[in-house]
Coordinates of C-alpha atoms in Angstrom, one line a residue:
X1 CA 0.0 0.0 0.0
X2 CA 1.0 3.6 -0.6
X3 CA -0.3 6.6 1.3
X4 CA -0.3 10.3 0.7
X5 CA -1.0 12.5 3.7
X6 CA -2.1 16.1 3.3
X7 CA -1.6 18.1 6.5
X8 CA -3.1 21.6 6.8
X9 CA -1.2 23.4 9.6
X10 CA -3.2 26.6 9.2
X11 CA -6.7 24.9 9.0
X12 CA -8.2 27.1 11.8
X13 CA -7.5 30.1 9.6
X14 CA -8.0 28.6 6.2
X15 CA -11.6 27.7 6.7
X16 CA -12.5 31.3 7.2
X17 CA -10.2 32.9 4.6
X18 CA -11.5 30.6 1.8
X19 CA -14.9 32.2 2.2
X20 CA -13.7 35.6 1.2
X21 CA -12.9 36.7 -2.3
X22 CA -9.1 36.9 -2.6
X23 CA -9.1 40.7 -3.0
X24 CA -11.3 41.2 0.1
X25 CA -9.5 39.2 2.7
X26 CA -9.0 41.4 5.8
X27 CA -6.4 41.3 8.6
X28 CA -7.8 38.7 11.0
X29 CA -6.7 36.1 13.6
X30 CA -8.1 33.0 15.3
X31 CA -8.4 33.1 19.1
X32 CA -8.3 30.3 21.6
X33 CA -9.1 30.4 25.4
X34 CA -6.6 28.9 27.8
X35 CA -7.9 29.2 31.4
X36 CA -9.0 32.8 31.9
X37 CA -6.8 34.2 29.1
X38 CA -7.5 34.5 25.4
X39 CA -4.6 34.1 23.0
X40 CA -4.0 34.4 19.3
X41 CA -3.8 30.9 17.9
X42 CA -3.0 31.9 14.3
X43 CA -2.9 35.2 12.3
X44 CA -3.0 35.7 8.5
X45 CA -0.4 37.5 6.5
X46 CA -2.2 41.0 6.6
X47 CA -2.4 40.7 10.4
X48 CA 1.2 39.5 10.7
X49 CA 2.4 42.6 8.8
X50 CA 0.8 44.7 11.6
X51 CA 2.7 42.8 14.3
X52 CA 0.1 40.3 15.3
X53 CA 1.7 36.9 16.0
X54 CA 0.6 33.4 17.3
X55 CA 0.6 32.8 21.0
X56 CA 0.2 36.5 21.6
X57 CA -2.3 37.7 24.3
X58 CA -5.4 39.2 22.8
X59 CA -5.0 42.5 24.6
X60 CA -1.5 42.9 23.1
X61 CA -2.7 42.1 19.6
X62 CA -5.5 44.7 19.8
X63 CA -3.1 47.3 21.1
X64 CA -1.0 46.8 18.0
X65 CA -4.0 46.7 15.6
X66 CA -7.4 47.7 17.0
X67 CA -9.2 46.9 13.7
X68 CA -8.1 43.3 13.8
X69 CA -11.0 40.9 12.9
X70 CA -11.2 38.1 15.5
X71 CA -12.6 34.6 14.8
X72 CA -13.1 32.1 17.6
X73 CA -11.6 28.6 17.1
X74 CA -14.3 26.4 15.6
X75 CA -13.5 22.7 15.2
X76 CA -16.9 22.1 13.4
X77 CA -16.1 24.5 10.6
X78 CA -12.6 23.0 10.3
X79 CA -14.1 19.5 9.9
X80 CA -16.5 20.9 7.2
X81 CA -13.7 22.5 5.3
X82 CA -11.8 19.2 5.3
X83 CA -14.9 17.3 4.1
X84 CA -15.2 19.7 1.2
X85 CA -11.6 19.2 0.3
X86 CA -12.1 15.4 0.6
X87 CA -14.8 15.7 -2.1
X88 CA -12.2 17.1 -4.5
X89 CA -9.6 14.4 -3.6
X90 CA -12.1 11.6 -4.5
X91 CA -11.4 12.2 -8.2
X92 CA -8.0 10.5 -7.7
X93 CA -8.8 7.7 -5.2
X94 CA -11.9 6.5 -3.4
X95 CA -9.9 5.7 -0.2
X96 CA -9.8 8.8 1.9
X97 CA -9.3 9.1 5.7
X98 CA -10.1 12.2 7.8
X99 CA -7.2 12.7 10.2
X100 CA -7.2 15.6 12.6
X101 CA -6.2 18.6 10.6
X102 CA -5.8 16.9 7.2
X103 CA -6.5 13.9 4.9
X104 CA -4.8 10.6 4.2
X105 CA -5.3 9.0 0.8
X106 CA -4.4 5.4 -0.2
X107 CA -3.3 5.7 -3.8
X108 CA -1.6 2.4 -4.8
X109 CA -4.5 1.6 -7.1
X110 CA -4.4 5.0 -8.9
X111 CA -0.7 5.2 -9.8
X112 CA -0.9 3.8 -13.3
X113 CA -4.1 5.7 -14.1
X114 CA -2.6 9.1 -13.3
X115 CA 0.9 8.5 -14.7
X116 CA 2.9 7.5 -11.6
X117 CA 3.5 8.7 -8.1
X118 CA 5.0 12.1 -8.8
X119 CA 2.3 13.2 -11.2
X120 CA -0.5 11.8 -9.0
X121 CA 0.9 13.5 -5.9
X122 CA 1.1 16.8 -7.8
X123 CA -2.5 16.5 -9.1
X124 CA -3.9 15.5 -5.6
X125 CA -2.0 18.3 -3.9
X126 CA -3.3 20.9 -6.5
X127 CA -6.9 19.7 -6.2
X128 CA -7.0 19.9 -2.4
X129 CA -5.0 23.2 -2.3
X130 CA -7.5 24.7 -4.8
X131 CA -10.1 24.2 -2.0
X132 CA -8.4 27.0 -0.1
X133 CA -6.1 25.0 2.1
X134 CA -2.3 25.4 2.7
X135 CA -0.7 21.9 2.7
X136 CA 2.3 19.9 3.8
X137 CA 2.6 16.5 2.1
X138 CA 4.0 13.2 3.3
X139 CA 4.3 9.9 1.3
X140 CA 4.9 6.5 3.0
X141 CA 3.9 2.9 2.8
X142 CA 2.0 3.3 6.1
X143 CA -0.8 5.7 6.9
X144 CA 0.6 6.8 10.2
X145 CA 4.1 7.1 8.8
X146 CA 2.8 9.4 6.0
X147 CA 0.9 11.5 8.5
X148 CA 4.0 12.0 10.7
X149 CA 6.1 13.0 7.7
X150 CA 3.4 15.5 6.5
X151 CA 3.3 17.1 10.0
X152 CA 7.1 17.4 10.0
X153 CA 7.3 19.0 6.5
X154 CA 7.6 22.7 5.9
X155 CA 4.6 24.5 4.3
X156 CA 4.0 23.6 0.6
X157 CA 6.7 20.9 0.5
X158 CA 6.6 17.1 0.0
X159 CA 8.5 14.5 2.0
X160 CA 8.7 11.2 0.1
X161 CA 9.2 8.3 2.5
X162 CA 8.3 5.6 0.0
X163 CA 10.5 2.5 0.0
X164 CA 13.5 2.0 2.2
X165 CA 13.7 5.7 3.1
X166 CA 10.8 5.5 5.5
X167 CA 12.7 4.2 8.6
X168 CA 15.5 6.8 8.2
X169 CA 13.1 9.7 7.9
X170 CA 11.0 8.5 10.8
X171 CA 14.0 8.0 13.0
X172 CA 14.9 11.7 12.7
X173 CA 11.4 13.0 13.6
X174 CA 10.9 14.6 17.0
X175 CA 9.0 12.5 19.6
X176 CA 6.5 15.3 20.1
X177 CA 4.8 14.5 16.8
X178 CA 3.3 11.4 18.3
X179 CA -0.3 12.1 19.5
X180 CA 0.0 9.4 22.2
X181 CA 3.1 11.1 23.5
X182 CA 1.5 14.4 24.2
X183 CA 0.5 13.7 27.9
X184 CA 4.1 12.4 28.6
X185 CA 6.3 14.9 26.8
X186 CA 8.0 16.2 29.9
X187 CA 8.8 12.7 31.1
X188 CA 10.1 11.7 27.6
X189 CA 12.3 14.7 27.3
X190 CA 13.5 14.1 30.9
X191 CA 14.9 10.7 30.1
X192 CA 16.8 12.2 27.0
X193 CA 14.5 11.0 24.2
X194 CA 14.2 13.6 21.5
X195 CA 13.5 11.5 18.4
X196 CA 11.5 8.5 17.4
X197 CA 14.8 6.6 17.1
X198 CA 15.4 7.3 20.8
X199 CA 12.0 5.9 21.7
X200 CA 12.6 2.8 19.6
X201 CA 15.8 2.0 21.5
X202 CA 14.0 1.9 24.9
X203 CA 12.8 -1.4 26.3
X204 CA 9.3 -2.0 25.1
X205 CA 8.1 -3.4 28.4
X206 CA 9.3 -0.3 30.2
X207 CA 7.8 2.1 27.7
X208 CA 4.4 0.3 27.9
X209 CA 4.5 0.3 31.7
X210 CA 5.5 4.0 32.0
X211 CA 3.7 5.7 29.1
X212 CA 0.9 3.2 28.3
X213 CA 0.5 0.8 25.3
X214 CA -0.8 3.5 22.9
X215 CA 2.7 4.9 22.4
X216 CA 4.1 1.5 21.2
X217 CA 1.0 0.9 19.0
X218 CA 1.5 4.3 17.2
X219 CA 5.2 3.6 16.7
X220 CA 4.4 0.1 15.3
X221 CA 1.8 1.6 13.0
X222 CA 4.2 4.2 11.7
X223 CA 7.1 1.8 11.0
X224 CA 4.8 -0.9 9.6
X225 CA 5.5 -3.4 12.3
X226 CA 1.7 -4.0 12.9
X227 CA -1.5 -3.6 10.8
X228 CA -2.9 -0.1 10.8
X229 CA -6.6 -0.4 9.8
X230 CA -8.3 2.8 8.7
X231 CA -11.9 3.9 8.4
X232 CA -12.7 5.3 5.0
X233 CA -14.6 8.5 4.7
X234 CA -18.3 7.9 3.8
X235 CA -20.1 10.2 1.5
X236 CA -23.9 10.9 1.3
X237 CA -26.2 9.4 -1.2
X238 CA -27.1 12.8 -2.7
X239 CA -24.9 15.8 -3.5
X240 CA -26.0 19.2 -2.1
X241 CA -23.3 21.6 -1.0
X242 CA -23.7 25.1 0.5
X243 CA -21.0 27.7 0.9
X244 CA -21.5 30.8 3.1
X245 CA -19.6 33.9 2.0
X246 CA -18.1 36.2 4.5
X247 CA -18.5 39.2 2.3
X248 CA -21.4 40.6 0.4
X249 CA -20.6 40.0 -3.2
X250 CA -22.2 41.9 -6.1
X251 CA -19.8 40.9 -8.9
X252 CA -20.0 37.6 -10.6
X253 CA -16.2 37.5 -11.2
X254 CA -15.6 37.5 -7.4
X255 CA -17.7 34.3 -7.2
X256 CA -15.6 32.3 -9.7
X257 CA -13.2 30.7 -7.2
X258 CA -16.0 29.6 -4.9
X259 CA -18.0 28.2 -7.8
X260 CA -14.9 26.3 -9.2
X261 CA -14.4 24.7 -5.8
X262 CA -18.0 23.5 -5.6
X263 CA -17.8 22.1 -9.1
X264 CA -14.7 20.2 -8.2
X265 CA -16.4 18.8 -5.1
X266 CA -19.4 17.6 -7.2
X267 CA -17.1 15.9 -9.7
X268 CA -15.3 14.2 -6.9
X269 CA -18.5 12.9 -5.5
X270 CA -19.5 11.7 -9.0
X271 CA -16.1 9.9 -9.4
X272 CA -16.7 8.0 -6.1
X273 CA -20.0 6.7 -7.4
X274 CA -18.8 6.1 -11.0
X275 CA -21.6 8.4 -12.1
X276 CA -22.2 11.5 -14.2
X277 CA -24.6 14.4 -14.0
X278 CA -27.4 15.1 -16.5
X279 CA -28.9 18.1 -14.6
X280 CA -27.7 20.3 -11.8
X281 CA -28.9 23.5 -10.2
X282 CA -26.9 26.4 -8.8
X283 CA -28.6 29.0 -6.4
X284 CA -27.4 32.4 -5.4
X285 CA -28.8 33.2 -2.0
X286 CA -29.1 37.0 -1.4
X287 CA -28.8 39.1 1.7
X288 CA -32.2 40.0 3.1
X289 CA -33.3 43.6 2.5
X290 CA -36.7 45.3 2.8
X291 CA -36.0 47.1 -0.4
X292 CA -35.1 43.9 -2.2
X293 CA -37.6 41.0 -1.8
X294 CA -35.5 38.5 -3.9
X295 CA -34.3 35.7 -1.6
X296 CA -32.5 33.7 -4.2
X297 CA -31.6 33.4 -7.9
X298 CA -31.8 29.8 -9.1
X299 CA -30.0 28.6 -12.2
X300 CA -30.9 25.1 -13.6
X301 CA -28.6 23.6 -16.2
X302 CA -29.6 20.6 -18.3
X303 CA -27.0 18.7 -20.3
X304 CA -27.6 17.1 -23.7
X305 CA -25.5 14.2 -22.5
X306 CA -24.0 13.1 -19.1
X307 CA -20.7 14.6 -18.0
X308 CA -18.4 14.4 -15.0
X309 CA -15.7 16.7 -16.5
X310 CA -15.2 19.7 -14.1
X311 CA -13.8 21.9 -16.8
X312 CA -16.8 21.4 -19.1
X313 CA -19.3 21.9 -16.2
X314 CA -17.5 25.0 -15.1
X315 CA -17.6 26.5 -18.6
X316 CA -21.3 26.0 -18.8
X317 CA -22.0 27.5 -15.3
X318 CA -19.7 30.5 -16.0
X319 CA -21.6 31.2 -19.2
X320 CA -24.9 31.1 -17.3
X321 CA -23.6 33.3 -14.5
X322 CA -22.4 35.8 -17.2
X323 CA -26.0 36.2 -18.4
X324 CA -27.5 36.3 -14.9
X325 CA -28.2 39.7 -13.2
X326 CA -27.3 39.8 -9.5
X327 CA -30.3 41.7 -8.1
X328 CA -28.9 41.8 -4.5
X329 CA -25.7 41.1 -2.7
X330 CA -24.9 37.3 -2.6
X331 CA -24.3 35.8 0.9
X332 CA -24.4 32.0 0.1
X333 CA -24.0 29.6 -2.8
X334 CA -25.7 26.3 -3.2
X335 CA -25.0 23.5 -5.7
X336 CA -27.2 20.4 -6.2
X337 CA -26.8 17.4 -8.5
X338 CA -30.5 17.0 -9.5
X339 CA -30.2 14.1 -12.0
X340 CA -27.4 11.6 -11.9
X341 CA -26.8 8.6 -14.1
X342 CA -24.2 5.8 -14.4
X343 CA -20.9 7.2 -15.6
X344 CA -19.7 6.8 -19.2
X345 CA -17.4 3.9 -20.1
X346 CA -14.6 6.1 -21.4
X347 CA -11.6 4.5 -23.0
X348 CA -8.2 5.8 -24.0
X349 CA -8.7 5.8 -27.7
X350 CA -5.8 6.2 -30.2
X351 CA -7.9 7.6 -33.0
X352 CA -11.1 9.7 -32.7
X353 CA -14.3 7.6 -32.8
X354 CA -17.9 8.6 -33.7
X355 CA -18.7 8.7 -30.0
X356 CA -15.9 11.2 -29.2
X357 CA -16.9 13.4 -32.1
X358 CA -20.5 13.3 -31.0
X359 CA -19.4 14.3 -27.5
X360 CA -17.4 17.2 -28.8
X361 CA -20.4 18.5 -30.8
X362 CA -22.7 18.1 -27.9
X363 CA -20.4 20.1 -25.6
X364 CA -20.1 22.8 -28.2
X365 CA -23.9 23.0 -28.4
X366 CA -24.2 23.2 -24.6
X367 CA -21.6 26.0 -24.4
X368 CA -23.4 27.9 -27.2
X369 CA -26.7 27.4 -25.5
X370 CA -25.3 28.6 -22.1
X371 CA -23.9 31.8 -23.7
X372 CA -26.9 32.7 -26.0
X373 CA -29.7 31.2 -24.0
X374 CA -31.6 27.9 -24.5
X375 CA -34.1 29.6 -26.8
X376 CA -31.4 30.4 -29.3
X377 CA -30.4 26.8 -30.1
X378 CA -32.9 24.4 -31.7
X379 CA -32.6 21.1 -33.6
X380 CA -34.9 19.6 -36.3
X381 CA -37.0 16.6 -35.3
X382 CA -38.3 14.5 -38.2
X383 CA -41.9 13.4 -37.9
X384 CA -43.4 10.6 -40.1
X385 CA -46.1 12.7 -41.8
X386 CA -46.3 13.3 -45.6
X387 CA -47.7 16.8 -45.1
X388 CA -44.7 19.2 -45.3
X389 CA -46.1 21.5 -42.6
X390 CA -46.1 18.6 -40.1
X391 CA -43.0 16.6 -41.3
X392 CA -40.6 18.3 -38.9
X393 CA -40.5 20.3 -35.7
X394 CA -37.9 22.4 -33.8
X395 CA -36.9 21.4 -30.3
X396 CA -34.3 22.5 -27.8
X397 CA -31.1 20.3 -27.8
X398 CA -31.3 17.3 -25.5
X399 CA -35.1 17.5 -25.2
X400 CA -36.2 14.2 -26.9
X401 CA -39.7 13.0 -27.8
X402 CA -41.5 16.3 -27.0
X403 CA -43.9 15.8 -29.9
X404 CA -46.8 13.5 -29.7
X405 CA -45.6 12.0 -33.0
X406 CA -42.4 9.9 -32.5
X407 CA -39.5 10.4 -34.8
X408 CA -39.6 7.1 -36.7
X409 CA -37.9 7.2 -40.1
X410 CA -40.1 6.4 -43.0
X411 CA -39.1 3.3 -45.0
X412 CA -39.6 3.6 -48.8
X413 CA -38.2 1.7 -51.8
X414 CA -38.4 5.0 -53.7
X415 CA -36.7 7.8 -51.9
X416 CA -38.5 11.1 -52.2
X417 CA -36.8 14.3 -53.4
X418 CA -37.3 17.0 -50.8
X419 CA -35.9 20.6 -50.5
X420 CA -33.6 21.5 -47.6
X421 CA -35.5 24.7 -46.9
X422 CA -39.2 24.6 -46.2
X423 CA -41.3 27.7 -45.7
X424 CA -43.2 28.0 -42.4
X425 CA -46.2 29.2 -44.4
X426 CA -46.6 28.5 -48.2
X427 CA -46.2 31.6 -50.4
X428 CA -48.9 32.2 -53.0
X429 CA -47.3 32.9 -56.4
X430 CA -48.4 35.2 -59.2
X431 CA -49.7 33.6 -62.3
X432 CA -48.7 35.0 -65.7
X433 CA -50.1 33.4 -68.8
X434 CA -51.1 30.3 -66.8
X435 CA -47.5 30.0 -65.5
X436 CA -46.5 30.5 -61.9
X437 CA -43.9 33.3 -61.4
X438 CA -41.2 33.6 -58.8
X439 CA -38.8 36.3 -60.0
X440 CA -39.4 34.9 -63.5
X441 CA -41.8 32.5 -65.1
X442 CA -41.2 29.0 -63.7
X443 CA -40.5 25.9 -65.8
X444 CA -41.9 22.6 -64.5
X445 CA -39.2 20.0 -64.7
X446 CA -40.6 17.2 -62.5
X447 CA -43.9 16.1 -61.2
X448 CA -46.7 15.9 -60.3
X449 CA -46.3 14.2 -57.0
X450 CA -49.6 13.8 -55.3
X451 CA -49.9 14.2 -51.5
X452 CA -53.2 13.5 -50.0
X453 CA -53.3 13.1 -46.2
X454 CA -54.5 14.6 -42.9
X455 CA -58.0 13.3 -43.0
X456 CA -57.5 11.9 -39.5
X457 CA -56.8 15.1 -37.6
X458 CA -59.1 17.7 -39.4
X459 CA -56.2 19.2 -41.4
X460 CA -56.6 17.4 -44.7
X461 CA -54.7 18.4 -47.8
X462 CA -54.9 17.2 -51.5
X463 CA -52.1 18.7 -53.5
X464 CA -50.0 18.1 -56.6
X465 CA -46.3 19.0 -56.1
X466 CA -43.8 19.9 -58.8
X467 CA -40.1 20.8 -59.0
X468 CA -39.8 24.0 -60.9
X469 CA -36.8 26.1 -62.2
X470 CA -36.6 29.9 -62.7
X471 CA -34.4 31.9 -65.0
X472 CA -31.6 32.0 -62.5
X473 CA -31.4 28.2 -62.3
X474 CA -32.9 28.0 -58.8
X475 CA -35.0 24.9 -58.1
X476 CA -38.2 25.4 -56.2
X477 CA -40.8 23.0 -54.8
X478 CA -44.3 24.3 -55.6
X479 CA -47.8 22.9 -55.6
X480 CA -51.4 23.6 -56.5
X481 CA -54.5 22.2 -55.0
X482 CA -55.8 19.0 -56.5
X483 CA -59.3 20.5 -57.1
X484 CA -58.9 23.3 -59.7
X485 CA -62.3 24.6 -58.9
X486 CA -61.4 25.3 -55.3
X487 CA -61.2 28.8 -53.9
X488 CA -57.4 28.6 -53.3
X489 CA -56.6 26.8 -56.5
X490 CA -53.5 28.9 -57.3
X491 CA -49.8 28.1 -57.2
X492 CA -47.9 28.1 -53.9
X493 CA -44.2 28.0 -53.0
X494 CA -43.4 25.3 -50.4
X495 CA -39.6 25.2 -50.3
X496 CA -36.2 25.8 -52.0
X497 CA -33.5 23.4 -53.0
X498 CA -29.8 23.9 -52.6

């Protein structure tokens, strides 16, 4: 087995910073109470530039910068931020473990799919960091070993303990990294043990008697001397995520980072279930105001074919947001996967196939529809009816079988010649010397073809159709009523060829 641990040393600060647009992050700090005193646990970069530091009394910090924004340490919000990051990590492996202030992923089954350990580690690190977390990464054949290496790594660095290097790297780690050693740190340091190697050299019976069995168990788990079972993270049956914003946002561009994170989370959830989305909804929740009664702005996106590609889904949602008017400041975002199907059986094809070409065309149509609006894109649906007015209909892309007449192709031993362009309403033609005229007198070159139908739905026709040519060489499809004595017995233009 091979494990990648992602440790977030600034989690207590990251969960709040990630809810601000990058340009609106203020100077702020996280506070923690110790006895009767309140201390600064962590401070972000703007606060540090004003002299606010970790482990500083609150009174001292406020004396340096009175406008400092204070946030109380909230373990529940930290856990929620880690869960959202775990959604994004599921795109690379289904085996994720929540561990304190980070995640541990078992990736041995994903190495070949993502091009090896180095590339997989980079992709996984980028996906979780894109969720607004600052990471330290550790790699090891044991889960506990990877976690200890990640906790010892400097910010934004990777410590690779795969293979024979694990024991050497673990031996040099400080004993204070072990969670089971926290209650006994003074005693451990008092006997001269500074590293894990020092603890390993002590008699096991004496360590167990003095510090309890948990210390030896954690050491054995880290070095791989005993099994280290883990409990995989379980995800809900349905995907619905909400993200509260810490600033009132009135510009769509400021929402792009938060929207991208939510799309990545949904695609991770889809990857876990080997599924794809056909329809999803995105809701902008607005700040309440007596002058503005709008509580939310919903956006519902329907795809012509299933997709689990975050880039494609983000393009569609960005186009929709670009056409959406923000009627009031946005305070919360909500993303829901409304219709989910089994995922596509994608293959690594050497040459393009008809399926991949169809997918490209469908994605182009979806992007165009998102940019121009669904009413701007239609497709022709063939209807088995000989009457030209009823032989086709226009429908939105992806909306199949909306007509009461199903699109069943007509089978005929003699294929019929039909024009590519049909008029919505036939145009009555002038008649000159008993000849129909359209720009010039028309010459009949084929016909008649009799069409008599529609007696079943109170729209009967009885016509003789001809192919005619004018002086410019244009071919036209014209007809006249079968009964010459009828009131509308003139000539009519039905369509154009070419």
